Coordinates of C-alpha atoms and ligand atoms in Angstrom, one line a residue:
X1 CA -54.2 2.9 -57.4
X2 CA -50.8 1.7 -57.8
X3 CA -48.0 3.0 -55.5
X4 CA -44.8 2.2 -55.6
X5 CA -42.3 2.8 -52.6
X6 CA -39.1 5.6 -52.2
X7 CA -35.9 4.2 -51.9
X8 CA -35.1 4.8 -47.8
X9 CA -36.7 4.2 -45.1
X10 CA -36.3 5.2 -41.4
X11 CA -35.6 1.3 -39.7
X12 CA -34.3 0.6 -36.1
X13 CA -33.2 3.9 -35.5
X14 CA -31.2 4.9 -39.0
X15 CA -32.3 5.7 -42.4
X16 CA -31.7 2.4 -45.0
X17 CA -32.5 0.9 -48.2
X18 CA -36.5 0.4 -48.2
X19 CA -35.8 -3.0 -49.4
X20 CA -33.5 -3.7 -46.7
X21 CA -36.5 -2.8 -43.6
X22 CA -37.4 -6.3 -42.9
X23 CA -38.6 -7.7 -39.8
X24 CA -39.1 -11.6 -38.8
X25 CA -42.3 -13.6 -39.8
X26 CA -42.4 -14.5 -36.2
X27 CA -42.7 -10.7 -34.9
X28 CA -45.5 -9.7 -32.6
X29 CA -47.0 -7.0 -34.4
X30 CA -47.6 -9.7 -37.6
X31 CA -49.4 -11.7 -35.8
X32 CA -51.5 -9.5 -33.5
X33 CA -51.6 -6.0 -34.7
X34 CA -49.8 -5.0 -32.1
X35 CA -48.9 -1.2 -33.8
X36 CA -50.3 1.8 -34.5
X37 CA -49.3 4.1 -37.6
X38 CA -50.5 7.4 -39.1
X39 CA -50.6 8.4 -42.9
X40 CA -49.5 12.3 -44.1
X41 CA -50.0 13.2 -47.4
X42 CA -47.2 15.1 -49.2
X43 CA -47.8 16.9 -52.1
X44 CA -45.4 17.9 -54.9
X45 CA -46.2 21.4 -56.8
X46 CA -43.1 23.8 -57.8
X47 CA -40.0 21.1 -57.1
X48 CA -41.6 21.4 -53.3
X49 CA -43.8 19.0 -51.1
X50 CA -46.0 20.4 -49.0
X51 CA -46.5 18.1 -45.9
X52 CA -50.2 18.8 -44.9
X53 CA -51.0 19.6 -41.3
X54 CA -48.0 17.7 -40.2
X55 CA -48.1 18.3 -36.3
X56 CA -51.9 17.5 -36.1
X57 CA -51.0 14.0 -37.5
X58 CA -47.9 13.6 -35.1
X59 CA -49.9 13.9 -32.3
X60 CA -52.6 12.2 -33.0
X61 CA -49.9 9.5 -33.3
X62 CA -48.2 10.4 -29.8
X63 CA -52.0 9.8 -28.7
X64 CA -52.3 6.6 -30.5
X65 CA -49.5 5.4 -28.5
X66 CA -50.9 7.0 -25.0
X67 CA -54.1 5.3 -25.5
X68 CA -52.6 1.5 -25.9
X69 CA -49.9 2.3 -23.5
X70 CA -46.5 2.0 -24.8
X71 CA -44.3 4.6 -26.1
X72 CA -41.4 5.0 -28.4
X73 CA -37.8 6.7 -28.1
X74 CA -39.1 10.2 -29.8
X75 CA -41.0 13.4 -29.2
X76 CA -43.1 14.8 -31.4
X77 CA -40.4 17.5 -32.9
X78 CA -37.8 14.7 -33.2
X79 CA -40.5 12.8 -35.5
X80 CA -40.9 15.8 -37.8
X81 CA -37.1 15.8 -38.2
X82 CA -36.7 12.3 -39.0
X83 CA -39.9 12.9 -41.4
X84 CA -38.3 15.9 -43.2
X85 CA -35.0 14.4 -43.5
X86 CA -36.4 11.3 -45.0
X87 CA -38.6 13.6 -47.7
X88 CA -34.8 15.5 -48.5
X89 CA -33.2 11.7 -48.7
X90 CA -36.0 10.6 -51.0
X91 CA -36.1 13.7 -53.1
X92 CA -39.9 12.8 -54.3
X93 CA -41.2 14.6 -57.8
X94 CA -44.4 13.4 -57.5
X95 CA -47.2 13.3 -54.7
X96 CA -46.1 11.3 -52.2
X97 CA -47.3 9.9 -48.4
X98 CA -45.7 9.3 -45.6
X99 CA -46.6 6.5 -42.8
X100 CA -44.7 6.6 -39.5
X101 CA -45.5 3.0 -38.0
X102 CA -44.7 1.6 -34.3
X103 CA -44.8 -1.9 -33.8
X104 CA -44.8 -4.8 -31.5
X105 CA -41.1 -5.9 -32.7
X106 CA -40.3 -8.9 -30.5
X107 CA -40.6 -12.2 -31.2
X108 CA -42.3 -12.8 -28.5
X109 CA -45.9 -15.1 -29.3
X110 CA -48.1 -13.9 -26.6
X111 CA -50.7 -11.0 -27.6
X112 CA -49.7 -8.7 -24.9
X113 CA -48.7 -5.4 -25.1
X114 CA -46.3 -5.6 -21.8
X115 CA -43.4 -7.0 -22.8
X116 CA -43.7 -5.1 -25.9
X117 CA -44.1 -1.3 -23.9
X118 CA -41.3 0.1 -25.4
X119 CA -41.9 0.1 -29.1
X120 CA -39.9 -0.5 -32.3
X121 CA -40.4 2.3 -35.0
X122 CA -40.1 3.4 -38.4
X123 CA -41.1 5.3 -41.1
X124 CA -41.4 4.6 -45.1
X125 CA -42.8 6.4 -48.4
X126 CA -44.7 5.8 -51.3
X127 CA -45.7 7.4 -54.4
X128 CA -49.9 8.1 -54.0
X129 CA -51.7 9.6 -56.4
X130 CA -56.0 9.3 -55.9
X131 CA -57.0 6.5 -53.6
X132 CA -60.8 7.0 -54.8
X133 CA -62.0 8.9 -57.2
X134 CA -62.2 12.4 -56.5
X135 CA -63.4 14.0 -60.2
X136 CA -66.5 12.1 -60.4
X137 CA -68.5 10.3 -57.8
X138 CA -68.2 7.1 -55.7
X139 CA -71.5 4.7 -55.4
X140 CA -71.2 3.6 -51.5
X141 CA -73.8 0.7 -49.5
X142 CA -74.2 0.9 -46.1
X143 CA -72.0 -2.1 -44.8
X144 CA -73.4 -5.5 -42.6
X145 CA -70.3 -5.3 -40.5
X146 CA -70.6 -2.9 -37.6
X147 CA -67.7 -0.3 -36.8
X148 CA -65.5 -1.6 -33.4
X149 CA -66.2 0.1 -30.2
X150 CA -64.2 1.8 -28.2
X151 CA -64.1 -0.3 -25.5
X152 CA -63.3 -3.1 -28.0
X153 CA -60.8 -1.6 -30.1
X154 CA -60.5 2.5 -29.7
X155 CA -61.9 3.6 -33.2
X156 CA -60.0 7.5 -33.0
X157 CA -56.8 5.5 -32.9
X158 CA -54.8 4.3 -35.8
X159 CA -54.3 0.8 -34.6
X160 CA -53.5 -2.0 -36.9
X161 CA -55.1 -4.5 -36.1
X162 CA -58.5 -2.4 -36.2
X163 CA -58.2 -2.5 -39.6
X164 CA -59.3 -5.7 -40.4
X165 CA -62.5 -4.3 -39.8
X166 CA -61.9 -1.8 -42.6
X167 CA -60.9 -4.5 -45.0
X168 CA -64.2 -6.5 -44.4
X169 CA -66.2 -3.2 -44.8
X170 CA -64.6 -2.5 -48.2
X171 CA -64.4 -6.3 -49.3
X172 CA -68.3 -6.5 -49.1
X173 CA -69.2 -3.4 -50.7
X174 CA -66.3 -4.0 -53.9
X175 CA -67.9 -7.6 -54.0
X176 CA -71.0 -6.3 -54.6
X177 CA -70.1 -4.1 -57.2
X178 CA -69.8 -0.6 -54.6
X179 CA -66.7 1.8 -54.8
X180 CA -67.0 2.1 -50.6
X181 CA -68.2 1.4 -47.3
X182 CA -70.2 3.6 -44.6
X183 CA -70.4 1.6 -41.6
X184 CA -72.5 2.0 -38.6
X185 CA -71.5 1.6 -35.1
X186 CA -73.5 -1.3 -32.9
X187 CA -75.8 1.4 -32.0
X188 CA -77.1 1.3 -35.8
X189 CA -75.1 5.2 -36.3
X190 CA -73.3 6.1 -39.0
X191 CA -70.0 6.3 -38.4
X192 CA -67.2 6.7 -41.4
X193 CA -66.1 5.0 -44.4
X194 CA -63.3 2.1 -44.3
X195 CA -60.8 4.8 -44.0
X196 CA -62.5 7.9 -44.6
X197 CA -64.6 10.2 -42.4
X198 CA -68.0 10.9 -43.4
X199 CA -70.3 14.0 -44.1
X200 CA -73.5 15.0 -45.4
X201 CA -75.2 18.1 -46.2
X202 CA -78.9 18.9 -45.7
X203 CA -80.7 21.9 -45.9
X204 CA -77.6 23.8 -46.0
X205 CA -76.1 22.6 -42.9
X206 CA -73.0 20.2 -43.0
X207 CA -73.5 17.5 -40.5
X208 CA -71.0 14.8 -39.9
X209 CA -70.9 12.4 -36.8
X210 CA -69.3 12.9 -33.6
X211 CA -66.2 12.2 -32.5
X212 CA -67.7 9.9 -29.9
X213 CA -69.3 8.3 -32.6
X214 CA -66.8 5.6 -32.7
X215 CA -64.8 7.1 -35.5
X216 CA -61.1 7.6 -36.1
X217 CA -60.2 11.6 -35.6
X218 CA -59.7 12.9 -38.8
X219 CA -57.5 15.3 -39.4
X220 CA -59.2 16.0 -42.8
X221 CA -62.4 15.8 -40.9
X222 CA -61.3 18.6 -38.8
X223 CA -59.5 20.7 -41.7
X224 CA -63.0 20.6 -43.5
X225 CA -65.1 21.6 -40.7
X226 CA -62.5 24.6 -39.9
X227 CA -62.9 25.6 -43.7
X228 CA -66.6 25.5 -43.8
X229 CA -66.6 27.9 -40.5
X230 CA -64.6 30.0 -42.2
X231 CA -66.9 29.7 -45.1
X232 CA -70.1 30.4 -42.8
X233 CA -71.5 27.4 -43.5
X234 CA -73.3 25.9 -40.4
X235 CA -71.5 22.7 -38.9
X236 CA -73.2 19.7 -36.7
X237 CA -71.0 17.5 -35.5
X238 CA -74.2 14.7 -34.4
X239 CA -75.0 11.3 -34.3
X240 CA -76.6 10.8 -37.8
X241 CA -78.8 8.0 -38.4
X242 CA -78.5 6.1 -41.6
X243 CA -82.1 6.8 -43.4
X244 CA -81.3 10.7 -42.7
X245 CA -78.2 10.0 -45.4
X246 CA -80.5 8.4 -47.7
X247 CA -82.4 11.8 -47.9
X248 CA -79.1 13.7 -48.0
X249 CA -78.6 16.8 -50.3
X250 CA -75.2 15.8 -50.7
X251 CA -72.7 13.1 -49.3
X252 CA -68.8 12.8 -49.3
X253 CA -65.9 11.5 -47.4
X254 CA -62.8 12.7 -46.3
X255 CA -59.3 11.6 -45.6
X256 CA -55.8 12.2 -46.1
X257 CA -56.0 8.8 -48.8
X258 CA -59.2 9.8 -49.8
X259 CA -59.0 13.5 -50.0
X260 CA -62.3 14.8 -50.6
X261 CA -64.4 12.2 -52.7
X262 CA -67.9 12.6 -53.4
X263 CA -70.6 10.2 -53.3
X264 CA -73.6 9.8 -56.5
X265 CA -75.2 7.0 -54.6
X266 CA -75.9 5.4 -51.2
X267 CA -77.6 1.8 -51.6
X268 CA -78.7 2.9 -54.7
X269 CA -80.5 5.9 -53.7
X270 CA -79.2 8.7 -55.8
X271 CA -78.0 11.8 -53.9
X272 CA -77.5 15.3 -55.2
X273 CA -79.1 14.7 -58.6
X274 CA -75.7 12.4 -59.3
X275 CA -73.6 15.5 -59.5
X276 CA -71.3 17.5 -57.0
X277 CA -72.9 19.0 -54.5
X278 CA -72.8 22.8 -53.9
X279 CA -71.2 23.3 -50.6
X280 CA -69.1 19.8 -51.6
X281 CA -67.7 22.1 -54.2
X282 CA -66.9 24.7 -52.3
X283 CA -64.8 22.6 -49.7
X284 CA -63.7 20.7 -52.6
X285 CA -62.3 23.3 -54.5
X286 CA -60.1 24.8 -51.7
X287 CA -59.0 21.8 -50.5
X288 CA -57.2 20.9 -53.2
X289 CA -55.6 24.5 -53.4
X290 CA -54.5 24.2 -49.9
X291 CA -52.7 21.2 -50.0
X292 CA -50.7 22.0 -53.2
X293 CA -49.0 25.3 -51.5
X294 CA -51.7 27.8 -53.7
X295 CA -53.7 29.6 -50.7
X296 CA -52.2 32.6 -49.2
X297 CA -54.5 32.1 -45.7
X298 CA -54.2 28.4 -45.4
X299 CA -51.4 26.8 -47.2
X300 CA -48.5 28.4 -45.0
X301 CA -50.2 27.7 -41.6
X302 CA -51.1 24.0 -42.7
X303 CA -48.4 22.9 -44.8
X304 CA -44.7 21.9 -43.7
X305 CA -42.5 22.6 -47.2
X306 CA -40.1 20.9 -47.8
Ligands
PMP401 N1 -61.3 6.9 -40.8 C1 -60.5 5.8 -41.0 C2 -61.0 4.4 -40.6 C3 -59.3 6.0 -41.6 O1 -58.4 5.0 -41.8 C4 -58.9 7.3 -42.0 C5 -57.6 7.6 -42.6 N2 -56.6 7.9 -41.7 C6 -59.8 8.4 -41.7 C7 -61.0 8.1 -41.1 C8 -59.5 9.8 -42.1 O2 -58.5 10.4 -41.2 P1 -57.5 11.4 -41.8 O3 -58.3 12.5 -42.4 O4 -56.7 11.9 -40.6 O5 -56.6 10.8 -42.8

């Protein structure tokens, strides 16, 4: 996946020149991962972008900041106006996603949130077209590293610095020749991929794992359990243990990166005869015409066009 980024940015409290958002090497957040952030998808169909499920993302990011304790100089609605402005400024033809980031800005070398509580902030773009593959299917391995707890680092937060734990999940399984991770939590539960949620389906029933499962809260997660409801397919959120996903009917992950990718294989066990799965196609399927404007039910209640 190659991005590539729009030309402004929103950067101690104005919109500049992308290339012009620089910070110090000796800030805070650099060192420590002192921030949290959020990623929105925007997609581009008819000379419009539809901005999926914008406020669920915005407050997840409000809670993000609530949950490490600092706060930032903007409500929620202010944040969707800085957001939509910067869309009209950048004028994107092309999918596109959004990350608003707050940050530990000071110089300041002690890993401490206090002196840090009010937050610097900004916003940039870039051009994202599939982050995995979404046509065919993903090979995954369960990953040796073990998903942080929440009384360690909150998992349902965005946090930086968490993600380190990401990057060693997804470095092991590309090393050994894997397209993802599914990491368990230190109780030996499957929890989500290195940035995706996780799901299975088995006997019919789509089960994913809870949300105190140590798991970031999806909001792609919760858009495809509120489809398959609508769907009357039967949902249980549960722990899940990983030799039940071995035995899966099918397997895929979700997020606003990921989308909706399915999964062939799980250390090397094939699932769903190496094809899409049934009710994976279903959710699949409508997915994808949500999020680019084309479902009369869904599209106008989810998507912010801009
Ligand atoms: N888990 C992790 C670790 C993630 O980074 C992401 C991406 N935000 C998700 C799950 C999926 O969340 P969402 O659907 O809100 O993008």
């Amino acid at each position: 996946m190659t991005s590539s980024a729009f030309p402004f940015a929103f950067f101690n409290k104005k919109f500049v020149k992308t290339e012009e958002a620089k910070v110090s090497i000796m800030t805070n957040a650099l060192q420590y991962g002192n921030g949290v952030f959020d990623g929105i998808r925007g997609y581009y169909r008819n000379k419009k972008i539809f901005v999926f499920r914008l406020d669920l993302h915005l407050e997840r990011f409000q809670n993000a900041l609530k949950i490490i304790g600092v706060t930032i100089p903007y409500s929620t609605s202010q944040l969707k106006k800085i957001i939509i402005d910067l869309i009209r400024k950048n004028r994107p033809n092309t999918d596109c996603y959004i990350r608003p980031f707050a940050y530990a800005g000071s110089v300041n070398t002690k890993p401490n949130l206090d002196q840090d509580e009010i937050f610097n902030f900004c916003i940039y773009m870039i051009t994202m077209g599939e982050y995995l593959p979404t046509k065919v299917g993903v090979s995954a391995m369960v990953s040796s590293w073990r998903r942080i707890s929440d009384n360690a680092i909150p998992a349902r937060a965005k946090i930086s610095g968490a993600y380190i734990n990401s990057s060693l999940a997804k470095k092991e399984a590309t090393d050994r020749g894997f397209t993802e991770a599914i990491v368990l939590n230190e109780c030996g539960h499957v929890t989500e991929g290195s940035a995706s949620n996780f799901f299975i389906v088995k006997n019919s029933i789509l089960i994913t794992p809870l949300i105190t499962d140590d798991i970031v809260e999806g909001v792609t997660r919760r858009t495809i359990i509120e489809l398959a409801k609508a769907l009357n397919i039967q949902v249980n959120e549960r722990t899940v243990d990983r030799t039940e996903i071995y035995t899966a009917d099918e397997a895929f992950f979700t997020g606003t990166g990921v989308q909706l990718s399915w999964i062939n294989k799980i250390d090397k066990r094939i699932i769903s005869n190496g094809k899409r799965g049934k009710i994976t196609g279903l959710l699949q399927d409508l997915f994808f015409q949500i999020v680019y404007g084309e479902n009369k039910k869904y599209s106008q209640e989810w998507c912010t066009t801009v």
